[in-house]
């Protein structure tokens, strides 16, 4: 898909992977709508790249419907959706204070997995009604999993389960939406230099990066963005989960 003038939506766009992807899409000529819990947090980026800022709780059906309607009113129905919204709280199944509260597990799944599905179902419904482009393509959905989906560490049960669900969703969604000319692809990042990671003390960061084969550093959000744009532009990429991790395989802890 050629990105110029195509309406695009990025969730979790206030920082990290989402913000970098939004910048890259805008630079390539797409008309970008930024979605995050707070439109105020989005305002500086929206002004900088000429994008639309929309408040959205991706895990809430009504909030997501309202956000997609607002974006479509401004730019037209999106042909590109990049799901970057997510949370990653740590918590052992059985910790010092007993079993992990069920609501803590449910919240992670609600945001990471159900939120991804919520945005995908709504965006796909709108894409299916659009006129096809070249190769009969109507839209592209890029989701974000994690290598924790495959090698979840101790304390990551909820996060790994939620991201494993996103990974498992990829192929059946791509198969089902193929008749509408909609592709579905997932990126599974390794350790990236997002605010959540760079807040870790430097000595801990150094110990972590020493385990990455090459390049021996955190991934840059811009590198995630480059992968997302490559997926959008290449019509043969469909139904796959792509690891973006410098050959890292997570250890138990």
Short mmCIF file of C-alpha atoms in Angstrom, two decimals:
data_model
loop_
_atom_site.label_atom_id
_atom_site.label_comp_id
_atom_site.label_asym_id
_atom_site.label_seq_id
_atom_site.Cartn_x
_atom_site.Cartn_y
_atom_site.Cartn_z
CA UNK A 1 0.00 0.00 0.00
CA UNK A 2 1.23 3.47 -0.86
CA UNK A 3 1.09 5.55 2.31
CA UNK A 4 0.53 8.99 0.80
CA UNK A 5 -2.81 10.46 1.92
CA UNK A 6 -3.96 7.20 3.48
CA UNK A 7 -5.91 7.58 6.76
CA UNK A 8 -4.05 5.82 9.58
CA UNK A 9 -4.75 5.21 13.26
CA UNK A 10 -2.11 4.52 15.90
CA UNK A 11 -3.10 3.47 19.42
CA UNK A 12 -0.83 4.03 22.39
CA UNK A 13 0.52 6.99 20.44
CA UNK A 14 1.51 9.24 23.34
CA UNK A 15 4.97 7.71 23.73
CA UNK A 16 7.34 4.89 22.83
CA UNK A 17 6.57 2.62 19.90
CA UNK A 18 3.27 4.31 19.12
CA UNK A 19 4.70 7.81 18.99
CA UNK A 20 7.58 6.71 16.76
CA UNK A 21 5.20 4.93 14.41
CA UNK A 22 2.91 7.94 14.22
CA UNK A 23 5.87 10.15 13.30
CA UNK A 24 6.99 7.74 10.59
CA UNK A 25 3.52 7.45 9.10
CA UNK A 26 3.08 11.22 9.02
CA UNK A 27 6.51 11.68 7.44
CA UNK A 28 5.49 9.21 4.73
CA UNK A 29 2.41 11.27 3.92
CA UNK A 30 -0.32 9.42 5.81
CA UNK A 31 -3.12 11.28 7.57
CA UNK A 32 -2.63 10.13 11.14
CA UNK A 33 -5.01 9.96 14.08
CA UNK A 34 -3.31 9.51 17.45
CA UNK A 35 -5.21 7.53 20.07
CA UNK A 36 -4.35 7.30 23.76
CA UNK A 37 -6.13 7.54 27.09
CA UNK A 38 -5.46 11.28 27.32
CA UNK A 39 -5.74 13.66 24.38
CA UNK A 40 -3.73 16.19 26.42
CA UNK A 41 -0.70 13.88 26.41
CA UNK A 42 -1.06 13.59 22.65
CA UNK A 43 -1.28 17.32 21.99
CA UNK A 44 2.47 18.10 21.57
CA UNK A 45 3.02 15.23 19.12
CA UNK A 46 -0.19 16.00 17.24
CA UNK A 47 0.88 19.61 16.77
CA UNK A 48 4.40 18.61 15.77
CA UNK A 49 3.40 16.18 13.02
CA UNK A 50 0.04 17.65 12.01
CA UNK A 51 -2.02 14.76 13.35
CA UNK A 52 -5.40 14.42 15.04
CA UNK A 53 -5.40 13.66 18.80
CA UNK A 54 -8.28 11.55 20.13
CA UNK A 55 -8.89 10.25 23.65
CA UNK A 56 -9.59 6.52 23.64
CA UNK A 57 -9.70 3.59 26.05
CA UNK A 58 -9.01 0.73 23.64
CA UNK A 59 -10.50 -1.81 26.04
CA UNK A 60 -13.89 -0.07 26.09
CA UNK A 61 -16.27 -0.68 23.18
CA UNK A 62 -18.01 2.68 23.36
CA UNK A 63 -14.79 4.66 23.69
CA UNK A 64 -13.22 2.88 20.72
CA UNK A 65 -16.30 3.38 18.56
CA UNK A 66 -16.35 7.08 19.38
CA UNK A 67 -12.63 7.47 18.63
CA UNK A 68 -12.85 5.73 15.25
CA UNK A 69 -15.85 7.84 14.32
CA UNK A 70 -13.98 11.02 15.26
CA UNK A 71 -10.96 9.95 13.21
CA UNK A 72 -13.10 9.02 10.20
CA UNK A 73 -14.92 12.34 10.36
CA UNK A 74 -11.59 14.15 10.05
CA UNK A 75 -9.61 11.88 7.71
CA UNK A 76 -12.03 9.31 6.32
CA UNK A 77 -12.18 5.63 7.39
CA UNK A 78 -8.73 4.32 8.23
CA UNK A 79 -6.98 1.94 5.87
CA UNK A 80 -4.11 1.49 8.35
CA UNK A 81 -4.36 0.53 12.03
CA UNK A 82 -1.28 0.07 14.21
CA UNK A 83 -2.09 -1.20 17.71
CA UNK A 84 0.61 -0.17 20.17
CA UNK A 85 -1.48 0.43 23.30
CA UNK A 86 -0.53 -1.87 26.17
CA UNK A 87 0.49 -2.23 29.79
CA UNK A 88 3.11 -4.45 31.42
CA UNK A 89 2.77 -4.63 35.21
CA UNK A 90 4.78 -7.39 36.88
CA UNK A 91 3.26 -9.84 39.32
CA UNK A 92 3.96 -13.41 40.38
CA UNK A 93 1.15 -15.95 40.30
CA UNK A 94 1.91 -16.66 43.93
CA UNK A 95 3.82 -13.87 45.65
CA UNK A 96 4.75 -12.97 49.21
CA UNK A 97 1.23 -11.73 49.87
CA UNK A 98 -0.50 -14.72 48.33
CA UNK A 99 -2.05 -15.36 44.93
CA UNK A 100 -2.05 -12.66 42.27
CA UNK A 101 -5.34 -10.75 42.51
CA UNK A 102 -7.56 -11.94 39.70
CA UNK A 103 -8.45 -8.37 38.76
CA UNK A 104 -4.75 -7.63 38.13
CA UNK A 105 -4.50 -10.48 35.63
CA UNK A 106 -7.80 -9.53 34.02
CA UNK A 107 -6.78 -5.88 33.60
CA UNK A 108 -3.66 -6.80 31.59
CA UNK A 109 -5.63 -9.14 29.34
CA UNK A 110 -8.38 -6.54 29.00
CA UNK A 111 -6.02 -3.84 27.74
CA UNK A 112 -3.47 -5.85 25.76
CA UNK A 113 -5.57 -8.60 24.18
CA UNK A 114 -9.18 -7.47 24.30
CA UNK A 115 -8.16 -3.89 23.51
CA UNK A 116 -6.27 -5.10 20.43
CA UNK A 117 -9.22 -7.20 19.29
CA UNK A 118 -11.66 -4.36 19.99
CA UNK A 119 -9.78 -1.93 17.75
CA UNK A 120 -9.22 -4.58 15.09
CA UNK A 121 -12.88 -5.59 14.82
CA UNK A 122 -14.08 -1.99 14.52
CA UNK A 123 -11.39 -0.87 12.08
CA UNK A 124 -11.82 -3.99 9.93
CA UNK A 125 -15.57 -3.44 9.67
CA UNK A 126 -14.95 0.06 8.32
CA UNK A 127 -12.15 -1.09 5.99
CA UNK A 128 -14.36 -3.81 4.50
CA UNK A 129 -16.76 -1.17 3.19
CA UNK A 130 -14.05 0.77 1.32
CA UNK A 131 -13.25 0.59 -2.35
CA UNK A 132 -10.26 -1.71 -3.01
CA UNK A 133 -6.85 -0.36 -3.92
CA UNK A 134 -4.18 -2.14 -5.97
CA UNK A 135 -4.15 -5.93 -5.48
CA UNK A 136 -7.74 -5.59 -4.18
CA UNK A 137 -6.34 -4.41 -0.86
CA UNK A 138 -8.61 -2.46 1.48
CA UNK A 139 -6.57 -2.17 4.64
CA UNK A 140 -3.72 -3.31 6.89
CA UNK A 141 -3.76 -4.01 10.62
CA UNK A 142 -0.47 -4.22 12.52
CA UNK A 143 -0.68 -5.52 16.09
CA UNK A 144 1.98 -5.56 18.78
CA UNK A 145 2.81 -8.73 20.73
CA UNK A 146 6.13 -9.33 22.51
CA UNK A 147 8.80 -11.99 22.64
CA UNK A 148 7.37 -12.60 26.11
CA UNK A 149 4.59 -14.40 24.23
CA UNK A 150 7.16 -17.15 23.65
CA UNK A 151 9.60 -16.82 26.57
CA UNK A 152 7.65 -15.12 29.32
CA UNK A 153 9.72 -14.52 32.42
CA UNK A 154 8.87 -15.09 36.06
CA UNK A 155 6.45 -12.36 37.06
CA UNK A 156 5.17 -11.95 33.50
CA UNK A 157 2.32 -14.48 33.55
CA UNK A 158 -0.38 -11.93 32.77
CA UNK A 159 1.68 -10.00 30.24
CA UNK A 160 2.91 -13.13 28.46
CA UNK A 161 -0.60 -14.57 28.32
CA UNK A 162 -2.02 -11.37 26.87
CA UNK A 163 0.70 -11.06 24.24
CA UNK A 164 0.50 -14.77 23.46
CA UNK A 165 -3.16 -14.16 22.71
CA UNK A 166 -2.27 -11.33 20.32
CA UNK A 167 0.20 -13.60 18.53
CA UNK A 168 -2.34 -16.43 18.28
CA UNK A 169 -4.97 -14.04 16.96
CA UNK A 170 -2.86 -13.10 13.94
CA UNK A 171 -3.34 -16.03 11.57
CA UNK A 172 -7.07 -16.67 12.10
CA UNK A 173 -7.76 -12.95 11.75
CA UNK A 174 -5.70 -12.75 8.56
CA UNK A 175 -7.49 -15.79 7.13
CA UNK A 176 -10.94 -14.45 7.98
CA UNK A 177 -10.32 -10.90 6.74
CA UNK A 178 -8.58 -12.01 3.55
CA UNK A 179 -11.90 -12.05 1.66
CA UNK A 180 -12.19 -8.33 2.40
CA UNK A 181 -8.64 -7.58 1.22
CA UNK A 182 -7.47 -6.77 4.74
CA UNK A 183 -4.07 -7.97 5.95
CA UNK A 184 -3.21 -8.69 9.60
CA UNK A 185 0.39 -8.86 10.80
CA UNK A 186 1.92 -8.78 14.28
CA UNK A 187 5.29 -7.49 15.45
CA UNK A 188 6.79 -9.15 18.53
CA UNK A 189 9.40 -6.71 19.85
CA UNK A 190 12.21 -7.62 22.18
CA UNK A 191 13.64 -5.02 24.55
CA UNK A 192 13.08 -1.51 23.22
CA UNK A 193 14.13 1.84 24.61
CA UNK A 194 10.66 3.00 25.60
CA UNK A 195 10.05 5.15 28.71
CA UNK A 196 9.06 2.02 30.64
CA UNK A 197 12.48 0.44 29.98
CA UNK A 198 14.73 3.50 30.18
CA UNK A 199 13.39 4.25 33.68
CA UNK A 200 15.29 1.17 34.90
CA UNK A 201 18.60 1.98 36.70
CA UNK A 202 21.57 2.13 34.31
CA UNK A 203 23.41 -0.83 35.85
CA UNK A 204 20.33 -2.98 35.36
CA UNK A 205 20.01 -1.75 31.77
CA UNK A 206 23.64 -2.70 31.13
CA UNK A 207 23.09 -6.20 32.54
CA UNK A 208 20.03 -6.67 30.34
CA UNK A 209 21.62 -5.47 27.10
CA UNK A 210 24.58 -7.77 27.69
CA UNK A 211 22.25 -10.71 27.02
CA UNK A 212 21.24 -9.46 23.54
CA UNK A 213 23.33 -11.16 20.81
CA UNK A 214 23.33 -8.31 18.25
CA UNK A 215 22.98 -5.43 18.22
CA UNK A 216 23.87 -5.38 21.91
CA UNK A 217 21.53 -2.55 22.88
CA UNK A 218 17.86 -1.81 23.33
CA UNK A 219 15.89 -1.51 20.14
CA UNK A 220 15.00 1.99 19.05
CA UNK A 221 11.30 2.89 18.73
CA UNK A 222 12.14 4.18 15.25
CA UNK A 223 13.20 0.65 14.29
CA UNK A 224 9.79 -0.68 15.29
CA UNK A 225 8.23 2.11 13.22
CA UNK A 226 10.32 1.15 10.19
CA UNK A 227 9.11 -2.43 10.48
CA UNK A 228 5.49 -1.32 10.77
CA UNK A 229 5.76 0.84 7.64
CA UNK A 230 7.51 -1.96 5.74
CA UNK A 231 4.61 -4.27 6.57
CA UNK A 232 2.08 -1.73 5.34
CA UNK A 233 3.96 -1.20 2.09
CA UNK A 234 4.57 -4.88 1.27
CA UNK A 235 1.35 -6.68 0.22
CA UNK A 236 2.82 -10.17 0.59
CA UNK A 237 3.36 -9.80 4.33
CA UNK A 238 0.24 -11.28 5.91
CA UNK A 239 -0.72 -13.60 8.74
CA UNK A 240 2.76 -13.61 10.31
CA UNK A 241 4.24 -12.74 13.68
CA UNK A 242 7.60 -11.06 13.12
CA UNK A 243 10.15 -11.06 15.94
CA UNK A 244 12.11 -7.83 16.23
CA UNK A 245 14.59 -8.67 18.96
CA UNK A 246 18.26 -8.83 17.93
CA UNK A 247 18.13 -12.64 18.37
CA UNK A 248 17.33 -12.26 22.09
CA UNK A 249 15.76 -15.20 23.91
CA UNK A 250 14.50 -14.25 27.36
CA UNK A 251 15.80 -16.15 30.36
CA UNK A 252 13.47 -17.28 33.18
CA UNK A 253 14.28 -14.11 35.15
#
